[in-house]
């Protein structure tokens, strides 16, 4: 069995499971898939392939829940996140983002714990300051590539329904991905052609995972849905603080 077989053996089930699980968190596809892709490809190629999976994963969420999009949230939150992403991408050239990642990890841990622990102080991010949340999520995404957690935390404050939160977050992610994927594709065009069959299979797995997750979603209460997001944020915060990712 050659290396190509192992690529299929690992990437397809991991992508399917990742897509299913992250439907409930609104983030985590890139965090999980990037190191897995890096097992088989050069880092730059792995980033590109992960971005493709991330894009189609969110596109499948849009297809499923497009009628639930909250356009007011997109206008107020999404537009400034794109601006933040551009600024963060350029700032990454000049800044050491490693300590920023540790600091963000600490913040995510504190926020999620204060929200998860019953009868304790709760932190609420005011919807009146949503332009700050949108800008920061984009800025952090541009700097360190982990914008989804901040976005999901902030969108929780709007009291959105499960489908509404999932699809609104997905649309913002798709908009941001659309600005970076063409750049990646230009510099990795040959790799894309060489791995088009594998890439197609992985994208299909991402879509299938989203469909399977959508079948489970109605059985999950809103309270549990919110806890899943917060636990995901907590785990991500710990991994970032420990500099594992």
Coordinates of N, CA and C in Angstrom, one line a residue:
X1 N 0.9 -1.2 0.0 CA 0.0 0.0 0.0 C 0.9 1.2 0.0
X2 N 0.7 2.1 -1.0 CA 1.5 3.3 -1.1 C 1.0 4.5 -0.3
X3 N 1.7 5.6 -0.4 CA 1.4 6.8 0.4 C 0.0 7.4 0.0
X4 N -0.3 7.2 -1.3 CA -1.6 7.8 -1.8 C -2.8 7.1 -1.1
X5 N -2.7 5.8 -0.9 CA -3.7 5.0 -0.2 C -3.9 5.5 1.2
X6 N -2.8 5.7 1.9 CA -2.9 6.2 3.3 C -3.5 7.6 3.3
X7 N -3.3 8.4 2.3 CA -3.9 9.8 2.3 C -5.4 9.6 2.2
X8 N -5.9 8.7 1.4 CA -7.4 8.5 1.3 C -7.9 7.9 2.6
X9 N -7.1 6.9 3.2 CA -7.5 6.2 4.4 C -7.6 7.1 5.6
X10 N -6.8 8.1 5.7 CA -6.8 9.1 6.8 C -7.7 10.3 6.5
X11 N -7.5 10.9 5.4 CA -8.1 12.2 5.2 C -9.6 12.1 5.0
X12 N -10.1 11.1 4.4 CA -11.6 11.0 4.1 C -12.4 10.9 5.4
X13 N -12.0 9.9 6.3 CA -12.8 9.8 7.6 C -12.6 10.9 8.5
X14 N -11.3 11.4 8.6 CA -11.1 12.6 9.5 C -11.9 13.8 9.0
X15 N -11.9 14.0 7.7 CA -12.7 15.2 7.2 C -14.2 15.0 7.5
X16 N -14.7 13.8 7.3 CA -16.1 13.6 7.6 C -16.4 13.8 9.0
X17 N -15.6 13.3 9.9 CA -15.9 13.4 11.4 C -15.7 14.9 11.8
X18 N -14.7 15.6 11.3 CA -14.5 17.0 11.6 C -15.6 17.8 11.1
X19 N -16.1 17.6 9.9 CA -17.2 18.4 9.4 C -18.5 18.2 10.3
X20 N -18.7 16.9 10.7 CA -19.9 16.6 11.5 C -19.8 17.3 12.8
X21 N -18.7 17.2 13.5 CA -18.5 17.8 14.8 C -18.6 19.3 14.8
X22 N -17.9 19.9 13.9 CA -17.8 21.4 13.9 C -19.0 22.1 13.4
X23 N -20.0 21.3 12.9 CA -21.3 21.9 12.6 C -21.9 22.5 13.9
X24 N -21.6 21.9 15.0 CA -22.2 22.3 16.3 C -21.4 23.4 16.9
X25 N -20.1 23.6 16.6 CA -19.3 24.6 17.2 C -19.2 25.9 16.4
X26 N -19.3 25.7 15.1 CA -19.1 26.9 14.2 C -17.7 27.2 13.9
X27 N -16.8 26.4 14.4 CA -15.3 26.6 14.1 C -14.6 25.3 14.3
X28 N -13.4 25.2 13.9 CA -12.5 24.1 14.2 C -12.1 23.3 13.0
X29 N -12.7 23.5 11.8 CA -12.3 22.7 10.7 C -10.8 22.9 10.4
X30 N -10.4 24.2 10.3 CA -9.0 24.5 10.0 C -8.0 24.0 11.1
X31 N -8.5 24.2 12.3 CA -7.6 23.7 13.5 C -7.3 22.3 13.4
X32 N -8.3 21.5 13.1 CA -8.2 20.0 13.0 C -7.5 19.6 11.7
X33 N -8.0 20.1 10.6 CA -7.5 19.6 9.3 C -6.1 20.0 8.9
X34 N -5.7 21.2 9.4 CA -4.4 21.7 9.0 C -3.3 20.8 9.4
X35 N -3.2 20.4 10.7 CA -2.1 19.4 11.1 C -2.2 18.1 10.4
X36 N -3.4 17.6 10.1 CA -3.6 16.3 9.4 C -3.1 16.4 8.0
X37 N -3.5 17.5 7.3 CA -3.0 17.7 5.9 C -1.5 17.8 5.9
X38 N -0.9 18.4 6.9 CA 0.5 18.6 7.0 C 1.3 17.3 7.1
X39 N 0.6 16.3 7.5 CA 1.2 14.9 7.5 C 1.6 14.4 6.1
X40 N 0.9 14.9 5.1 CA 1.1 14.4 3.8 C 1.6 15.4 2.8
X41 N 1.4 16.7 3.1 CA 1.8 17.7 2.1 C 2.7 18.8 2.8
X42 N 3.4 19.5 1.9 CA 4.1 20.7 2.4 C 3.2 21.6 3.1
X43 N 3.7 22.4 4.0 CA 2.9 23.3 4.8 C 2.0 24.2 4.0
X44 N 2.6 24.9 3.0 CA 1.9 25.8 2.2 C 0.8 25.1 1.4
X45 N 1.0 23.9 0.9 CA 0.0 23.1 0.2 C -1.1 22.7 1.2
X46 N -0.7 22.3 2.4 CA -1.6 21.9 3.4 C -2.6 23.0 3.8
X47 N -2.0 24.3 3.9 CA -2.9 25.4 4.1 C -3.9 25.6 3.0
X48 N -3.5 25.5 1.8 CA -4.3 25.7 0.6 C -5.5 24.6 0.6
X49 N -5.1 23.3 0.8 CA -6.1 22.2 0.8 C -7.0 22.4 1.9
X50 N -6.5 22.8 3.1 CA -7.4 23.0 4.3 C -8.4 24.1 4.0
X51 N -7.9 25.2 3.3 CA -8.8 26.3 3.0 C -9.9 25.8 2.1
X52 N -9.6 25.0 1.1 CA -10.6 24.4 0.2 C -11.7 23.7 0.9
X53 N -11.2 22.8 1.8 CA -12.2 22.0 2.6 C -13.0 22.9 3.5
X54 N -12.4 23.9 4.1 CA -13.1 24.8 5.0 C -14.2 25.6 4.2
X55 N -13.8 26.0 3.0 CA -14.8 26.7 2.1 C -16.0 25.9 1.8
X56 N -15.8 24.7 1.3 CA -16.9 23.8 0.8 C -17.7 23.3 2.0
X57 N -17.0 23.2 3.2 CA -17.7 22.8 4.4 C -18.8 23.9 4.7
X58 N -18.3 25.1 4.7 CA -19.3 26.2 5.0 C -20.3 26.4 3.9
X59 N -19.9 26.2 2.7 CA -20.8 26.3 1.6 C -22.0 25.3 1.7
X60 N -21.7 24.1 2.2 CA -22.7 23.1 2.4 C -23.7 23.5 3.5
X61 N -23.1 24.2 4.6 CA -24.0 24.7 5.6 C -24.9 25.8 5.1
X62 N -24.4 26.7 4.2 CA -25.2 27.7 3.5 C -26.3 27.1 2.7
X63 N -26.0 26.0 2.0 CA -27.0 25.4 1.2 C -28.1 24.8 2.0
X64 N -27.8 24.2 3.2 CA -28.8 23.6 4.0 C -29.6 24.6 4.7
X65 N -29.0 25.7 5.2 CA -29.7 26.7 6.1 C -29.8 28.1 5.5
X66 N -29.8 28.2 4.2 CA -29.7 29.6 3.6 C -30.9 30.4 4.0
X67 N -32.1 29.8 4.2 CA -33.3 30.6 4.6 C -33.2 31.2 6.0
X68 N -32.2 30.7 6.8 CA -32.0 31.2 8.2 C -31.0 32.3 8.3
X69 N -30.4 32.7 7.2 CA -29.4 33.8 7.3 C -29.9 35.0 7.9
X70 N -29.2 35.6 8.9 CA -29.6 36.9 9.5 C -28.8 37.9 8.8
X71 N -29.4 38.6 7.8 CA -28.7 39.6 7.0 C -28.3 40.8 7.8
X72 N -29.0 41.1 8.8 CA -28.6 42.3 9.7 C -27.3 42.0 10.4
X73 N -27.1 40.8 10.9 CA -25.9 40.4 11.5 C -24.7 40.4 10.5
X74 N -25.0 39.9 9.3 CA -24.0 39.9 8.3 C -23.5 41.3 8.0
X75 N -24.5 42.2 7.8 CA -24.1 43.6 7.5 C -23.3 44.3 8.6
X76 N -23.7 44.1 9.8 CA -23.1 44.8 11.0 C -21.8 44.1 11.4
X77 N -21.8 42.8 11.3 CA -20.7 42.0 11.9 C -19.7 41.6 10.8
X78 N -20.2 41.1 9.7 CA -19.4 40.4 8.7 C -18.5 41.4 7.9
X79 N -19.0 42.6 7.6 CA -18.3 43.5 6.8 C -17.0 43.9 7.5
X80 N -17.1 44.3 8.7 CA -15.9 44.7 9.4 C -14.9 43.6 9.7
X81 N -15.4 42.3 9.7 CA -14.5 41.2 9.9 C -13.6 41.0 8.7
X82 N -14.1 41.3 7.5 CA -13.3 41.3 6.3 C -12.2 42.3 6.4
X83 N -12.5 43.5 6.8 CA -11.5 44.6 7.0 C -10.4 44.1 7.9
X84 N -10.9 43.6 9.1 CA -9.9 43.1 10.1 C -9.0 42.0 9.6
X85 N -9.6 41.1 8.7 CA -8.8 40.0 8.2 C -7.7 40.5 7.3
X86 N -8.0 41.5 6.4 CA -7.0 42.1 5.6 C -5.9 42.8 6.4
X87 N -6.3 43.5 7.4 CA -5.3 44.2 8.2 C -4.4 43.2 9.0
X88 N -5.1 42.1 9.5 CA -4.3 41.1 10.2 C -3.4 40.3 9.3
X89 N -3.8 40.1 8.1 CA -2.9 39.4 7.1 C -1.6 40.1 6.9
X90 N -1.8 41.4 6.7 CA -0.6 42.3 6.5 C 0.3 42.4 7.7
X91 N -0.4 42.6 8.9 CA 0.3 42.7 10.1 C 1.1 41.5 10.5
X92 N 0.6 40.3 10.0 CA 1.3 39.1 10.4 C 2.8 39.1 9.9
X93 N 3.0 39.9 8.8 CA 4.4 39.9 8.2 C 5.4 40.6 9.2
X94 N 4.9 41.5 10.1 CA 5.7 42.3 10.9 C 5.7 41.9 12.4
X95 N 4.6 41.1 12.8 CA 4.4 40.8 14.2 C 4.7 39.3 14.5
X96 N 5.2 39.1 15.7 CA 5.4 37.7 16.2 C 4.0 37.3 16.8
X97 N 3.3 36.5 16.1 CA 1.9 36.1 16.5 C 1.9 35.0 17.5
X98 N 3.0 34.4 17.9 CA 3.0 33.3 18.8 C 2.5 33.7 20.2
X99 N 2.9 34.8 20.7 CA 2.5 35.2 22.0 C 1.1 35.7 22.0
X100 N 0.7 36.3 20.8 CA -0.7 36.7 20.7 C -1.6 35.5 20.8
X101 N -1.2 34.4 20.2 CA -2.0 33.2 20.3 C -2.1 32.7 21.7
X102 N -1.1 32.7 22.5 CA -1.1 32.3 23.9 C -2.1 33.2 24.6
X103 N -2.0 34.5 24.4 CA -2.9 35.5 25.1 C -4.3 35.2 24.7
X104 N -4.6 35.0 23.5 CA -6.0 34.7 23.1 C -6.5 33.4 23.7
X105 N -5.6 32.4 23.8 CA -5.9 31.1 24.4 C -6.3 31.4 25.9
X106 N -5.6 32.2 26.6 CA -6.0 32.5 28.0 C -7.3 33.2 28.1
X107 N -7.6 34.1 27.2 CA -8.9 34.8 27.1 C -10.0 33.8 26.9
X108 N -9.8 32.9 25.9 CA -10.9 31.9 25.6 C -11.2 31.0 26.7
X109 N -10.1 30.6 27.5 CA -10.3 29.7 28.6 C -11.1 30.5 29.7
X110 N -10.7 31.7 30.0 CA -11.4 32.4 31.1 C -12.9 32.7 30.7
X111 N -13.1 33.1 29.5 CA -14.5 33.4 29.0 C -15.4 32.2 29.1
X112 N -14.9 31.1 28.5 CA -15.7 29.9 28.4 C -16.0 29.3 29.8
X113 N -15.0 29.4 30.7 CA -15.2 28.9 32.1 C -16.2 29.7 32.8
X114 N -16.1 31.0 32.7 CA -17.1 31.9 33.4 C -18.5 31.7 32.9
X115 N -18.6 31.3 31.6 CA -19.9 31.1 31.0 C -20.5 29.7 31.3
X116 N -19.6 28.8 31.4 CA -20.0 27.4 31.7 C -20.3 27.1 33.1
X117 N -19.6 27.7 34.1 CA -19.8 27.4 35.5 C -21.1 28.0 36.0
X118 N -22.0 27.2 36.5 CA -23.3 27.7 37.0 C -23.1 28.7 38.2
X119 N -24.0 29.7 38.2 CA -24.1 30.7 39.3 C -22.8 31.5 39.5
X120 N -22.1 31.7 38.5 CA -20.9 32.5 38.6 C -21.1 33.7 37.7
X121 N -20.0 34.6 37.8 CA -20.1 35.8 37.0 C -20.1 35.5 35.5
X122 N -21.0 36.1 34.8 CA -21.2 35.9 33.4 C -20.6 37.1 32.6
X123 N -20.0 36.9 31.5 CA -19.5 37.9 30.6 C -20.4 38.0 29.4
X124 N -20.9 39.2 29.2 CA -21.7 39.5 28.0 C -21.0 40.5 27.1
X125 N -20.9 40.1 25.8 CA -20.3 41.1 24.9 C -21.5 41.8 24.2
X126 N -21.6 43.1 24.4 CA -22.7 43.9 24.0 C -22.9 43.9 22.5
X127 N -24.1 43.6 22.0 CA -24.4 43.6 20.6 C -24.2 45.0 20.0
X128 N -24.3 46.1 20.9 CA -24.1 47.4 20.4 C -22.6 47.7 20.0
X129 N -21.7 46.8 20.4 CA -20.3 46.9 20.0 C -19.9 45.8 19.0
X130 N -20.9 45.4 18.2 CA -20.6 44.2 17.4 C -19.6 44.6 16.3
X131 N -19.4 45.8 16.0 CA -18.4 46.2 15.0 C -17.0 45.9 15.5
X132 N -16.9 46.0 16.9 CA -15.6 45.6 17.5 C -15.4 44.1 17.4
X133 N -16.4 43.4 17.8 CA -16.3 41.9 17.7 C -16.0 41.4 16.3
X134 N -16.7 42.0 15.3 CA -16.4 41.6 13.9 C -15.0 41.9 13.5
X135 N -14.5 43.1 13.8 CA -13.2 43.6 13.5 C -12.2 42.7 14.1
X136 N -12.3 42.4 15.4 CA -11.4 41.6 16.2 C -11.3 40.2 15.6
X137 N -12.5 39.6 15.3 CA -12.5 38.2 14.8 C -11.7 38.1 13.5
X138 N -11.9 39.1 12.6 CA -11.2 39.1 11.4 C -9.7 39.4 11.6
X139 N -9.4 40.3 12.4 CA -8.0 40.7 12.7 C -7.2 39.5 13.3
X140 N -7.8 38.8 14.2 CA -7.2 37.6 14.8 C -7.1 36.5 13.8
X141 N -8.1 36.4 13.0 CA -8.0 35.4 11.9 C -6.9 35.6 11.0
X142 N -6.7 36.9 10.6 CA -5.6 37.3 9.7 C -4.2 37.1 10.4
X143 N -4.2 37.3 11.7 CA -2.9 37.2 12.4 C -2.5 35.8 12.7
X144 N -3.4 35.0 13.2 CA -3.1 33.6 13.7 C -4.0 32.5 13.1
X145 N -5.0 32.9 12.3 CA -5.8 31.9 11.6 C -6.9 31.2 12.5
X146 N -7.2 31.8 13.6 CA -8.3 31.2 14.5 C -9.4 32.2 14.8
X147 N -10.1 32.6 13.8 CA -11.1 33.6 14.0 C -12.4 33.0 14.4
X148 N -12.7 31.7 14.1 CA -14.0 31.1 14.3 C -14.4 31.1 15.7
X149 N -13.5 30.9 16.7 CA -13.9 30.9 18.1 C -14.5 32.2 18.5
X150 N -13.8 33.3 18.2 CA -14.2 34.6 18.6 C -15.6 34.9 17.9
X151 N -15.7 34.5 16.7 CA -17.0 34.8 16.0 C -18.1 34.0 16.6
X152 N -17.9 32.8 16.9 CA -19.0 32.0 17.6 C -19.4 32.5 18.9
X153 N -18.3 32.9 19.7 CA -18.6 33.5 21.0 C -19.5 34.8 20.9
X154 N -19.1 35.6 20.0 CA -19.8 36.9 19.8 C -21.2 36.7 19.3
X155 N -21.4 35.8 18.4 CA -22.7 35.5 17.8 C -23.7 34.9 18.8
X156 N -23.1 34.2 19.8 CA -24.0 33.7 20.9 C -24.7 34.8 21.6
X157 N -24.2 36.0 21.7 CA -24.8 37.1 22.4 C -26.0 37.6 21.8
X158 N -26.2 37.3 20.5 CA -27.4 37.8 19.8 C -28.7 36.9 20.1
X159 N -28.5 35.8 20.8 CA -29.6 34.9 21.0 C -30.2 34.3 19.7
X160 N -29.3 34.0 18.8 CA -29.7 33.4 17.5 C -30.1 32.0 17.7
X161 N -31.0 31.5 16.9 CA -31.3 30.1 16.9 C -30.2 29.3 16.4
X162 N -30.3 28.0 16.6 CA -29.1 27.1 16.2 C -28.8 27.2 14.7
X163 N -29.8 27.1 13.9 CA -29.5 27.1 12.4 C -29.1 28.5 12.0
X164 N -29.7 29.5 12.6 CA -29.4 30.9 12.3 C -27.9 31.2 12.7
X165 N -27.4 30.7 13.8 CA -26.1 31.0 14.2 C -25.1 30.2 13.3
X166 N -25.4 29.0 13.0 CA -24.5 28.2 12.1 C -24.4 28.8 10.8
X167 N -25.5 29.2 10.1 CA -25.4 29.7 8.8 C -24.9 31.1 8.7
X168 N -25.1 31.9 9.7 CA -24.6 33.3 9.7 C -23.1 33.3 9.8
X169 N -22.6 32.4 10.7 CA -21.1 32.2 10.9 C -20.5 31.6 9.6
X170 N -21.2 30.7 9.0 CA -20.7 30.1 7.8 C -20.6 31.1 6.6
X171 N -21.6 32.0 6.5 CA -21.5 33.0 5.4 C -20.3 33.9 5.6
X172 N -20.1 34.3 6.8 CA -19.0 35.2 7.1 C -17.7 34.5 6.7
X173 N -17.6 33.2 7.1 CA -16.4 32.4 6.8 C -16.2 32.3 5.3
X174 N -17.3 32.1 4.6 CA -17.2 31.9 3.1 C -16.7 33.2 2.5
X175 N -17.2 34.3 3.0 CA -16.8 35.6 2.4 C -15.3 35.8 2.6
X176 N -14.8 35.5 3.8 CA -13.4 35.7 4.1 C -12.5 34.7 3.3
X177 N -13.0 33.4 3.2 CA -12.3 32.4 2.4 C -12.2 32.8 0.9
X178 N -13.2 33.5 0.4 CA -13.2 33.9 -1.0 C -12.1 34.9 -1.3
X179 N -11.7 35.6 -0.3 CA -10.6 36.6 -0.5 C -9.2 36.0 -0.5
X180 N -9.1 34.8 0.2 CA -7.7 34.2 0.3 C -7.5 33.0 -0.6
X181 N -8.5 32.2 -0.9 CA -8.4 31.0 -1.7 C -7.8 31.3 -3.1
X182 N -8.3 32.4 -3.8 CA -7.7 32.6 -5.2 C -6.2 32.9 -5.1
X183 N -5.7 33.5 -4.0 CA -4.3 33.7 -3.9 C -3.6 32.4 -3.7
X184 N -4.1 31.5 -2.8 CA -3.5 30.2 -2.6 C -3.5 29.4 -3.9
X185 N -4.7 29.4 -4.6 CA -4.8 28.6 -5.8 C -3.8 29.0 -6.9
X186 N -3.5 30.3 -7.0 CA -2.6 30.8 -8.0 C -1.2 30.2 -7.7
X187 N -0.8 30.2 -6.5 CA 0.6 29.7 -6.1 C 0.7 28.2 -6.0
X188 N -0.5 27.5 -5.9 CA -0.5 26.0 -5.7 C -1.3 25.3 -6.8
X189 N -1.4 25.9 -7.9 CA -2.2 25.4 -9.0 C -1.8 24.0 -9.4
X190 N -0.5 23.8 -9.5 CA 0.0 22.5 -10.0 C -0.3 21.4 -9.0
X191 N -0.1 21.7 -7.7 CA -0.5 20.7 -6.6 C -2.0 20.4 -6.7
X192 N -2.8 21.4 -7.0 CA -4.2 21.2 -7.0 C -4.6 20.2 -8.2
X193 N -3.9 20.4 -9.3 CA -4.1 19.5 -10.4 C -3.7 18.0 -10.1
X194 N -2.5 17.9 -9.5 CA -2.0 16.6 -9.1 C -2.8 15.9 -8.1
X195 N -3.5 16.6 -7.3 CA -4.3 16.0 -6.2 C -5.8 16.2 -6.3
X196 N -6.3 16.4 -7.5 CA -7.7 16.8 -7.8 C -8.6 15.7 -7.3
X197 N -8.3 14.4 -7.6 CA -9.2 13.3 -7.2 C -9.3 13.2 -5.7
X198 N -8.1 13.3 -5.0 CA -8.1 13.3 -3.5 C -8.9 14.5 -3.0
X199 N -8.7 15.6 -3.5 CA -9.3 16.8 -3.1 C -10.8 16.7 -3.2
X200 N -11.3 16.2 -4.4 CA -12.7 16.0 -4.6 C -13.3 15.0 -3.6
X201 N -12.6 14.0 -3.3 CA -13.1 13.0 -2.3 C -13.2 13.6 -0.9
X202 N -12.2 14.4 -0.6 CA -12.2 15.1 0.8 C -13.3 16.1 0.9
X203 N -13.5 16.9 -0.2 CA -14.6 17.9 -0.2 C -15.9 17.2 -0.1
X204 N -16.1 16.0 -0.8 CA -17.3 15.3 -0.7 C -17.6 14.8 0.7
X205 N -16.5 14.4 1.4 CA -16.6 13.9 2.8 C -17.0 15.1 3.7
X206 N -16.5 16.3 3.4 CA -16.8 17.4 4.2 C -18.3 17.7 4.1
X207 N -18.8 17.6 2.9 CA -20.3 17.9 2.6 C -21.1 16.8 3.3
X208 N -20.7 15.6 3.2 CA -21.4 14.5 3.8 C -21.5 14.6 5.3
X209 N -20.4 15.0 5.9 CA -20.3 15.2 7.3 C -21.3 16.3 7.8
X210 N -21.4 17.4 7.0 CA -22.4 18.4 7.3 C -23.8 17.9 7.2
X211 N -24.1 17.1 6.2 CA -25.4 16.6 6.1 C -25.8 15.6 7.2
X212 N -24.8 14.8 7.6 CA -25.1 13.9 8.8 C -25.3 14.7 10.1
X213 N -24.5 15.8 10.2 CA -24.6 16.6 11.4 C -26.0 17.3 11.5
X214 N -26.5 17.7 10.3 CA -27.8 18.4 10.2 C -28.9 17.5 10.6
X215 N -28.7 16.2 10.4 CA -29.8 15.2 10.9 C -29.8 15.1 12.4
X216 N -28.6 15.3 13.0 CA -28.5 15.2 14.5 C -29.0 16.5 15.2
X217 N -28.7 17.6 14.5 CA -29.0 19.0 15.1 C -30.4 19.1 15.7
X218 N -31.5 18.7 15.1 CA -32.8 18.9 15.7 C -32.9 18.2 17.0
X219 N -32.1 17.2 17.3 CA -32.2 16.4 18.6 C -31.4 17.1 19.7
X220 N -30.7 18.1 19.3 CA -29.8 18.8 20.3 C -30.5 20.1 20.8
X221 N -30.7 20.2 22.1 CA -31.3 21.4 22.7 C -30.4 22.6 22.5
X222 N -31.1 23.8 22.6 CA -30.3 25.0 22.5 C -29.2 25.1 23.6
X223 N -29.6 24.7 24.8 CA -28.7 24.8 25.9 C -27.5 23.9 25.7
X224 N -27.7 22.7 25.2 CA -26.6 21.8 24.9 C -25.8 22.3 23.8
X225 N -26.5 22.8 22.8 CA -25.8 23.4 21.6 C -24.8 24.5 22.1
X226 N -25.3 25.4 23.0 CA -24.4 26.5 23.5 C -23.2 25.9 24.3
X227 N -23.5 24.9 25.1 CA -22.4 24.3 25.8 C -21.4 23.6 24.9
X228 N -21.8 23.0 23.8 CA -20.9 22.4 22.9 C -19.9 23.5 22.3
X229 N -20.5 24.6 22.0 CA -19.6 25.7 21.5 C -18.6 26.1 22.5
X230 N -19.1 26.3 23.8 CA -18.2 26.8 24.8 C -17.2 25.8 25.2
X231 N -17.5 24.5 25.2 CA -16.5 23.5 25.5 C -15.5 23.5 24.4
X232 N -15.9 23.6 23.1 CA -15.0 23.7 22.0 C -14.0 24.9 22.1
X233 N -14.6 26.0 22.6 CA -13.8 27.2 22.8 C -12.8 27.0 23.9
X234 N -13.2 26.3 25.0 CA -12.3 26.0 26.1 C -11.1 25.1 25.6
X235 N -11.5 24.0 24.9 CA -10.4 23.1 24.4 C -9.4 23.8 23.5
X236 N -10.0 24.7 22.6 CA -9.1 25.4 21.7 C -8.2 26.4 22.5
X237 N -8.8 27.0 23.5 CA -8.0 28.0 24.3 C -6.9 27.3 25.0
X238 N -7.1 26.1 25.5 CA -6.1 25.3 26.2 C -5.0 24.9 25.2
X239 N -5.3 24.5 24.1 CA -4.3 24.1 23.0 C -3.5 25.3 22.6
X240 N -4.1 26.5 22.5 CA -3.4 27.7 22.1 C -2.5 28.1 23.2
X241 N -3.0 28.1 24.5 CA -2.2 28.5 25.6 C -0.9 27.7 25.8
X242 N -1.1 26.4 25.5 CA 0.0 25.4 25.6 C 0.9 25.4 24.4
X243 N 0.5 26.2 23.4 CA 1.2 26.3 22.1 C 1.3 25.0 21.4
X244 N 0.3 24.2 21.5 CA 0.2 22.9 20.8 C -0.3 23.2 19.4
X245 N -1.1 24.3 19.2 CA -1.5 24.7 17.9 C -1.1 26.1 17.6

